[in-house]
CSV table of C-alpha atoms in Angstrom, one decimal:
chain,number,residue,atom,x,y,z
A,1,MET,CA,8.5,-20.8,13.6
A,2,LYS,CA,7.5,-18.7,16.5
A,3,LYS,CA,4.2,-16.8,16.0
A,4,LEU,CA,1.4,-15.7,18.3
A,5,ILE,CA,-1.3,-17.6,16.6
A,6,ASN,CA,-3.9,-20.4,17.3
A,7,SER,CA,-3.6,-22.3,14.2
A,8,VAL,CA,-2.0,-21.9,10.7
A,9,GLU,CA,-5.3,-22.6,9.0
A,10,ASN,CA,-7.2,-19.9,10.7
A,11,VAL,CA,-4.7,-17.0,10.9
A,12,VAL,CA,-6.7,-14.7,8.6
A,13,ARG,CA,-10.1,-15.5,10.0
A,14,ASP,CA,-8.8,-15.0,13.6
A,15,GLU,CA,-7.2,-11.7,12.7
A,16,LEU,CA,-10.4,-10.4,11.0
A,17,ALA,CA,-12.4,-11.4,14.1
A,18,GLY,CA,-10.1,-9.2,16.3
A,19,LEU,CA,-10.1,-6.3,13.8
A,20,GLY,CA,-13.9,-6.3,13.7
A,21,ALA,CA,-14.3,-6.4,17.5
A,22,ALA,CA,-11.6,-3.8,18.1
A,23,HIS,CA,-13.1,-1.3,15.6
A,24,ALA,CA,-16.9,-2.1,15.6
A,25,ASP,CA,-17.6,1.6,15.3
A,26,LEU,CA,-15.8,1.9,11.9
A,27,LEU,CA,-16.2,-1.4,10.1
A,28,LYS,CA,-17.8,-4.8,10.1
A,29,VAL,CA,-16.4,-8.1,8.9
A,30,VAL,CA,-18.4,-10.3,6.6
A,31,ILE,CA,-17.5,-14.0,6.2
A,32,ASP,CA,-18.1,-16.2,3.2
A,33,PRO,CA,-17.3,-14.6,1.0
A,34,THR,CA,-15.0,-12.7,3.1
A,35,TYR,CA,-14.7,-8.8,3.1
A,36,VAL,CA,-14.5,-5.8,5.4
A,37,VAL,CA,-16.9,-3.0,4.9
A,38,ARG,CA,-17.6,0.5,6.4
A,39,VAL,CA,-20.2,0.2,9.1
A,40,ASP,CA,-22.4,2.7,7.3
A,41,ALA,CA,-22.1,1.3,3.8
A,42,PRO,CA,-23.4,1.9,1.3
A,43,VAL,CA,-23.3,5.6,1.4
A,44,ASN,CA,-26.0,6.9,-1.0
A,45,GLY,CA,-24.7,9.0,-3.8
A,46,LYS,CA,-21.1,8.5,-2.9
A,47,VAL,CA,-18.5,6.6,-5.1
A,48,GLY,CA,-17.6,3.4,-3.2
A,49,ILE,CA,-13.9,2.6,-3.2
A,50,VAL,CA,-12.8,-1.1,-2.9
A,51,SER,CA,-9.2,-2.4,-2.7
A,52,GLY,CA,-7.7,-5.7,-1.5
A,53,GLY,CA,-5.0,-8.3,-1.8
A,54,GLY,CA,-3.3,-11.0,0.2
A,55,SER,CA,-3.1,-10.7,4.0
A,56,GLY,CA,0.1,-10.2,5.7
A,57,HIS,CA,0.5,-6.5,4.8
A,58,GLU,CA,-1.6,-5.0,7.7
A,59,PRO,CA,-2.9,-2.3,8.2
A,60,MET,CA,-3.2,-2.3,4.3
A,61,HIS,CA,-5.9,-2.9,3.2
A,62,THR,CA,-8.4,-3.9,5.9
A,63,GLY,CA,-7.1,-1.3,8.3
A,64,PHE,CA,-7.9,1.5,5.9
A,65,VAL,CA,-11.6,0.9,5.8
A,66,GLY,CA,-13.5,3.8,7.2
A,67,MET,CA,-14.5,7.4,6.7
A,68,GLY,CA,-12.3,9.2,4.1
A,69,MET,CA,-10.5,6.1,2.7
A,70,LEU,CA,-11.8,2.7,1.7
A,71,ASP,CA,-15.5,1.6,1.7
A,72,ALA,CA,-14.5,-2.1,1.6
A,73,ALA,CA,-11.4,-4.3,1.5
A,74,CYS,CA,-11.1,-7.9,0.4
A,75,PRO,CA,-8.4,-9.9,2.3
A,76,GLY,CA,-7.0,-13.0,0.6
A,77,GLU,CA,-5.1,-15.6,2.5
A,78,VAL,CA,-1.6,-14.7,3.5
A,79,PHE,CA,0.1,-13.4,0.4
A,80,THR,CA,-2.7,-14.8,-1.8
A,81,SER,CA,-5.1,-12.8,-4.0
A,82,PRO,CA,-8.7,-12.4,-2.9
A,83,THR,CA,-11.2,-14.3,-5.1
A,84,PRO,CA,-13.6,-12.7,-7.6
A,85,ASP,CA,-16.6,-13.6,-5.5
A,86,GLN,CA,-15.1,-11.6,-2.5
A,87,VAL,CA,-14.5,-8.6,-4.7
A,88,THR,CA,-17.9,-8.8,-6.3
A,89,ALA,CA,-19.7,-9.1,-2.9
A,90,ALA,CA,-17.7,-6.1,-1.6
A,91,THR,CA,-18.5,-4.0,-4.7
A,92,LYS,CA,-22.2,-4.7,-4.3
A,93,ALA,CA,-22.1,-3.9,-0.6
A,94,VAL,CA,-20.6,-0.5,-1.1
A,95,ASN,CA,-22.5,0.6,-4.3
A,96,GLY,CA,-24.4,3.7,-3.3
A,97,GLY,CA,-25.6,4.5,-6.8
A,98,ALA,CA,-22.6,6.5,-7.9
A,99,GLY,CA,-20.3,3.6,-9.0
A,100,VAL,CA,-17.4,1.8,-7.5
A,101,LEU,CA,-13.7,2.4,-8.0
A,102,HIS,CA,-11.4,-0.6,-7.7
A,103,ILE,CA,-7.8,0.3,-6.6
A,104,VAL,CA,-5.6,-2.7,-7.5
A,105,LYS,CA,-1.9,-3.4,-7.0
A,106,ASN,CA,-0.1,-4.8,-9.9
A,107,TYR,CA,0.2,-8.4,-9.1
A,108,THR,CA,-1.1,-10.9,-11.7
A,109,GLY,CA,-3.6,-12.7,-9.4
A,110,ASP,CA,-5.0,-9.4,-7.9
A,111,VAL,CA,-5.5,-7.9,-11.4
A,112,MET,CA,-7.1,-11.0,-13.0
A,113,ASN,CA,-9.5,-11.5,-10.1
A,114,PHE,CA,-10.6,-7.7,-9.8
A,115,GLU,CA,-11.1,-7.7,-13.6
A,116,MET,CA,-13.5,-10.8,-13.3
A,117,ALA,CA,-15.3,-9.1,-10.4
A,118,ALA,CA,-15.8,-5.9,-12.3
A,119,GLU,CA,-17.4,-7.8,-15.1
A,120,LEU,CA,-19.7,-9.6,-12.7
A,121,ALA,CA,-20.7,-6.3,-11.0
A,122,ALA,CA,-21.2,-4.6,-14.4
A,123,ALA,CA,-23.5,-7.4,-15.4
A,124,GLU,CA,-25.7,-6.5,-12.4
A,125,GLY,CA,-25.8,-2.8,-13.5
A,126,ILE,CA,-23.0,-1.4,-11.2
A,127,ALA,CA,-20.6,1.1,-12.8
A,128,VAL,CA,-17.0,0.1,-12.0
A,129,GLU,CA,-13.7,1.6,-12.9
A,130,ALA,CA,-10.4,0.1,-12.1
A,131,VAL,CA,-7.0,1.6,-11.7
A,132,VAL,CA,-3.9,-0.6,-11.5
A,133,ILE,CA,-1.0,0.9,-9.3
A,134,ASP,CA,2.5,0.1,-10.6
A,135,ASP,CA,4.9,2.4,-8.8
A,136,ASP,CA,7.8,0.0,-8.0
A,137,VAL,CA,10.9,1.0,-9.9
A,138,ALA,CA,13.1,-1.9,-8.8
A,139,VAL,CA,12.0,-4.4,-11.5
A,140,THR,CA,10.1,-4.3,-14.8
A,141,ASP,CA,8.7,-7.7,-14.7
A,142,SER,CA,8.8,-10.6,-12.3
A,143,LEU,CA,7.4,-14.0,-11.6
A,144,TYR,CA,4.5,-12.2,-9.9
A,145,THR,CA,3.7,-9.4,-12.4
A,146,ALA,CA,3.7,-8.1,-15.9
A,147,GLY,CA,5.2,-4.7,-15.6
A,148,ARG,CA,6.0,-3.0,-12.4
A,149,ARG,CA,4.7,-4.1,-9.0
A,150,GLY,CA,2.2,-2.0,-7.1
A,151,VAL,CA,3.5,-1.0,-3.7
A,152,GLY,CA,3.6,2.1,-1.5
A,153,ALA,CA,1.6,4.4,-3.8
A,154,THR,CA,-1.3,2.1,-3.2
A,155,VAL,CA,-1.6,3.6,0.4
A,156,LEU,CA,-1.3,7.1,-0.9
A,157,ALA,CA,-3.9,6.5,-3.6
A,158,GLU,CA,-6.4,5.0,-1.2
A,159,LYS,CA,-6.2,8.1,1.1
A,160,ILE,CA,-6.4,10.7,-1.6
A,161,CYS,CA,-9.1,9.0,-3.6
A,162,GLY,CA,-11.0,8.3,-0.5
A,163,ALA,CA,-11.0,11.9,0.4
A,164,ALA,CA,-12.2,12.9,-3.1
A,165,ALA,CA,-15.0,10.3,-2.9
A,166,GLN,CA,-16.0,11.7,0.5
A,167,GLN,CA,-16.4,15.2,-1.0
A,168,GLY,CA,-18.9,13.8,-3.5
A,169,ARG,CA,-16.8,13.7,-6.7
A,170,SER,CA,-18.0,11.5,-9.6
A,171,LEU,CA,-16.6,8.0,-10.4
A,172,THR,CA,-14.8,9.5,-13.5
A,173,GLU,CA,-13.2,12.2,-11.4
A,174,VAL,CA,-12.1,9.9,-8.7
A,175,ALA,CA,-10.7,7.4,-11.2
A,176,ALA,CA,-8.7,10.1,-13.0
A,177,LEU,CA,-7.3,11.2,-9.7
A,178,CYS,CA,-6.2,7.8,-8.9
A,179,ARG,CA,-4.3,7.6,-12.2
A,180,LYS,CA,-2.7,10.9,-11.5
A,181,VAL,CA,-1.5,9.6,-8.1
A,182,ASN,CA,-0.1,6.6,-9.8
A,183,SER,CA,1.6,8.5,-12.5
A,184,GLN,CA,3.3,10.8,-10.0
A,185,ALA,CA,4.5,8.3,-7.5
A,186,ARG,CA,7.5,6.0,-7.4
A,187,SER,CA,8.7,3.5,-4.8
A,188,MET,CA,11.5,1.1,-3.9
A,189,GLY,CA,12.1,-1.2,-0.9
A,190,MET,CA,14.8,-3.2,0.7
A,191,ALA,CA,15.1,-6.0,3.2
A,192,LEU,CA,17.4,-6.9,6.1
A,193,THR,CA,15.7,-10.2,6.9
A,194,SER,CA,13.1,-12.5,5.4
A,195,CYS,CA,9.7,-13.2,6.9
A,196,THR,CA,8.0,-16.5,7.6
A,197,VAL,CA,4.6,-17.2,6.1
A,198,PRO,CA,2.6,-19.2,8.6
A,199,ALA,CA,1.6,-21.9,6.1
A,200,ALA,CA,5.2,-22.4,5.0
A,201,GLY,CA,6.6,-22.4,8.6
A,202,LYS,CA,10.2,-21.4,7.4
A,203,LEU,CA,11.9,-18.3,6.1
A,204,THR,CA,10.8,-17.2,2.7
A,205,PHE,CA,14.4,-16.7,1.6
A,206,GLU,CA,17.9,-16.7,3.2
A,207,LEU,CA,19.8,-13.6,3.9
A,208,GLY,CA,23.1,-13.6,5.7
A,209,GLU,CA,23.7,-11.6,8.9
A,210,GLN,CA,25.9,-9.1,7.0
A,211,GLU,CA,23.8,-9.0,3.9
A,212,MET,CA,20.8,-6.9,2.6
A,213,GLU,CA,18.6,-7.1,-0.5
A,214,ILE,CA,17.8,-4.0,-2.5
A,215,GLY,CA,14.6,-3.7,-4.5
A,216,ILE,CA,12.6,-6.5,-2.9
A,217,GLY,CA,8.8,-6.8,-3.3
A,218,ILE,CA,6.4,-7.0,-0.4
A,219,HIS,CA,6.2,-10.8,-0.6
A,220,GLY,CA,9.9,-11.2,-0.5
A,221,GLU,CA,10.4,-11.4,-4.2
A,222,PRO,CA,14.0,-10.9,-5.2
A,223,GLY,CA,15.2,-7.5,-5.7
A,224,ARG,CA,17.9,-5.8,-7.9
A,225,GLN,CA,20.9,-6.7,-5.8
A,226,ARG,CA,22.1,-8.6,-2.8
A,227,LEU,CA,24.8,-6.5,-1.2
A,228,PRO,CA,26.9,-6.2,2.1
A,229,LEU,CA,25.0,-4.6,4.9
A,230,ALA,CA,25.3,-0.7,4.6
A,231,SER,CA,24.5,2.3,6.7
A,232,ALA,CA,21.1,4.1,6.6
A,233,HIS,CA,22.8,6.9,4.8
A,234,GLU,CA,24.0,4.7,2.0
A,235,VAL,CA,20.8,2.7,1.8
A,236,VAL,CA,18.7,5.9,1.4
A,237,ALA,CA,20.9,6.8,-1.6
A,238,MET,CA,20.4,3.4,-3.2
A,239,LEU,CA,16.7,3.7,-2.9
A,240,ALA,CA,16.2,7.4,-3.6
A,241,GLU,CA,18.4,7.8,-6.6
A,242,PRO,CA,16.4,5.3,-8.9
A,243,ILE,CA,13.1,6.7,-7.6
A,244,VAL,CA,14.1,10.4,-8.4
A,245,GLU,CA,15.7,9.4,-11.8
A,246,ASP,CA,12.7,7.4,-13.0
A,247,LEU,CA,9.8,10.0,-12.9
A,248,PRO,CA,11.9,12.2,-12.9
A,249,PHE,CA,11.6,14.4,-9.9
A,250,ARG,CA,13.2,17.7,-10.4
A,251,ALA,CA,14.7,20.6,-8.4
A,252,GLY,CA,11.7,22.8,-7.1
A,253,ASP,CA,9.3,19.8,-6.9
A,254,THR,CA,7.2,19.5,-3.7
A,255,VAL,CA,6.7,15.9,-2.5
A,256,LEU,CA,5.1,13.6,0.0
A,257,ALA,CA,7.8,11.4,1.3
A,258,PHE,CA,6.5,8.0,2.8
A,259,VAL,CA,9.0,5.8,4.7
A,260,ASN,CA,7.4,2.5,5.4
A,261,SER,CA,8.4,-0.4,7.7
A,262,MET,CA,8.2,-3.8,6.3
A,263,GLY,CA,6.9,-5.0,9.5
A,264,GLY,CA,10.0,-5.8,11.6
A,265,THR,CA,11.8,-2.4,11.6
A,266,PRO,CA,11.0,0.0,14.5
A,267,LEU,CA,10.2,3.6,14.3
A,268,MET,CA,13.7,4.6,15.6
A,269,GLU,CA,15.3,3.2,12.5
A,270,LEU,CA,12.5,4.6,10.2
A,271,TYR,CA,13.1,8.1,11.5
A,272,ILE,CA,16.9,7.7,10.8
A,273,VAL,CA,15.9,6.7,7.3
A,274,TYR,CA,13.5,9.7,7.0
A,275,ASP,CA,16.1,12.2,8.2
A,276,GLU,CA,18.7,10.8,5.7
A,277,LEU,CA,16.0,11.1,2.9
A,278,ARG,CA,15.2,14.7,3.9
A,279,ARG,CA,18.9,15.6,3.6
A,280,TRP,CA,19.3,13.7,0.3
A,281,LEU,CA,16.3,15.4,-1.3
A,282,GLY,CA,17.3,18.7,0.2
A,283,ASP,CA,20.6,18.6,-1.5
A,284,ARG,CA,18.7,18.3,-4.8
A,285,GLN,CA,16.2,21.1,-4.1
A,286,ILE,CA,13.3,18.7,-3.8
A,287,ASN,CA,11.0,19.8,-1.0
A,288,ILE,CA,9.1,17.5,1.4
A,289,VAL,CA,5.8,19.2,2.4
A,290,ARG,CA,4.0,16.2,3.7
A,291,SER,CA,5.3,13.0,5.3
A,292,LEU,CA,4.2,9.5,6.4
A,293,VAL,CA,6.5,7.3,8.5
A,294,GLY,CA,5.5,4.0,10.0
A,295,PRO,CA,4.3,0.5,9.3
A,296,TYR,CA,1.5,1.0,6.7
A,297,MET,CA,2.3,-1.7,4.1
A,298,THR,CA,4.1,-4.5,5.9
A,299,SER,CA,5.4,-7.9,4.8
A,300,LEU,CA,4.7,-9.8,8.1
A,301,GLU,CA,7.7,-9.5,10.3
A,302,MET,CA,10.3,-8.8,7.5
A,303,GLN,CA,12.9,-6.2,8.6
A,304,GLY,CA,13.5,-3.5,6.0
A,305,CYS,CA,11.9,-0.4,4.6
A,306,SER,CA,10.5,1.1,1.5
A,307,ILE,CA,10.5,4.7,0.3
A,308,THR,CA,7.7,6.3,-1.8
A,309,LEU,CA,7.8,9.8,-3.2
A,310,LEU,CA,4.7,11.5,-4.6
A,311,ARG,CA,4.9,14.7,-6.5
A,312,LEU,CA,2.3,17.1,-4.9
A,313,ASP,CA,0.2,20.0,-6.2
A,314,ASP,CA,-2.5,22.0,-4.3
A,315,GLU,CA,-5.2,19.5,-5.2
A,316,LEU,CA,-3.3,16.5,-3.8
A,317,ILE,CA,-2.2,18.4,-0.7
A,318,GLU,CA,-5.8,19.4,0.1
A,319,LEU,CA,-7.1,15.7,-0.3
A,320,TRP,CA,-4.2,14.4,1.7
A,321,ASP,CA,-5.0,16.7,4.6
A,322,ALA,CA,-8.7,15.9,4.5
A,323,PRO,CA,-10.1,14.1,7.5
A,324,VAL,CA,-9.7,10.3,7.8
A,325,HIS,CA,-10.9,7.9,10.4
A,326,THR,CA,-9.8,4.2,9.9
A,327,PRO,CA,-8.0,1.8,12.3
A,328,GLY,CA,-4.7,2.3,10.4
A,329,MET,CA,-4.8,6.0,9.6
A,330,ARG,CA,-6.6,8.9,11.4
A,331,TRP,CA,-6.4,12.6,11.5
A,332,GLY,CA,-8.7,15.6,11.3
A,333,ALA,CA,-11.8,13.6,12.4
């Protein structure tokens, strides 16, 4: 294992120290229980938004804390769910009197621990709503989830709901918006290589030099198929077709197209994928009106990518375009 770390035991704590130091104008890091919170939290009268999950997917979620997105994020250890006490503490820290929305990826540990935290916060008089994101069309159930996994749509929901909360919408309205994003988004990913979890010290799974895996999860969970390595043109078709068929997306739809790096794939290859996706959707009269390309929801250094499509309307476009200022996403501010 070759990684630029000090010790396996302190990977997450060392990372958070650097995040806090580099972006002290946007966020602060609280330790024991550990969470990352907007520097100006709580914002009185504003719905607080909390998300979280295992570390190793940066910039998600800690890198999305700031104006126009998350109020707090709870990082677990690498690929490990945050604990209920982390989520409870973060929820209390961002409660400005308008309630708190939990945005939760559908992984069993995340869902269970966020549910426990919501109950604890409610017992202290904090109104909490939770929305579980389950956009991955690759598998219905797995060892990690009941139902579909939550993947790329989480990033889009955090941005759009963050903008709505920043506008002063109510908890009920922001939660309904989050459910709308989840219902109108679909994703699927693929891997060219595995990653190495620091504590394990070895590849999570073996993948031959001329092989690829279609439909993997963000922790290296098995996908639909292991196939011979194919071109970007062919890979895009393998990912886009089940996404489009599932919602279904139709001719005339306007969409946000999100091409995400799993951590080890450079922008050069992501833009090749994006261009192939643009052509593939164009042939079906599905129009990309907003795009996001880059490493936003990674899986350590895994090579590969995921595609997420979100059906847009005027409301979602306005909220997507709204100013955001976080370490991992910034425009208009």
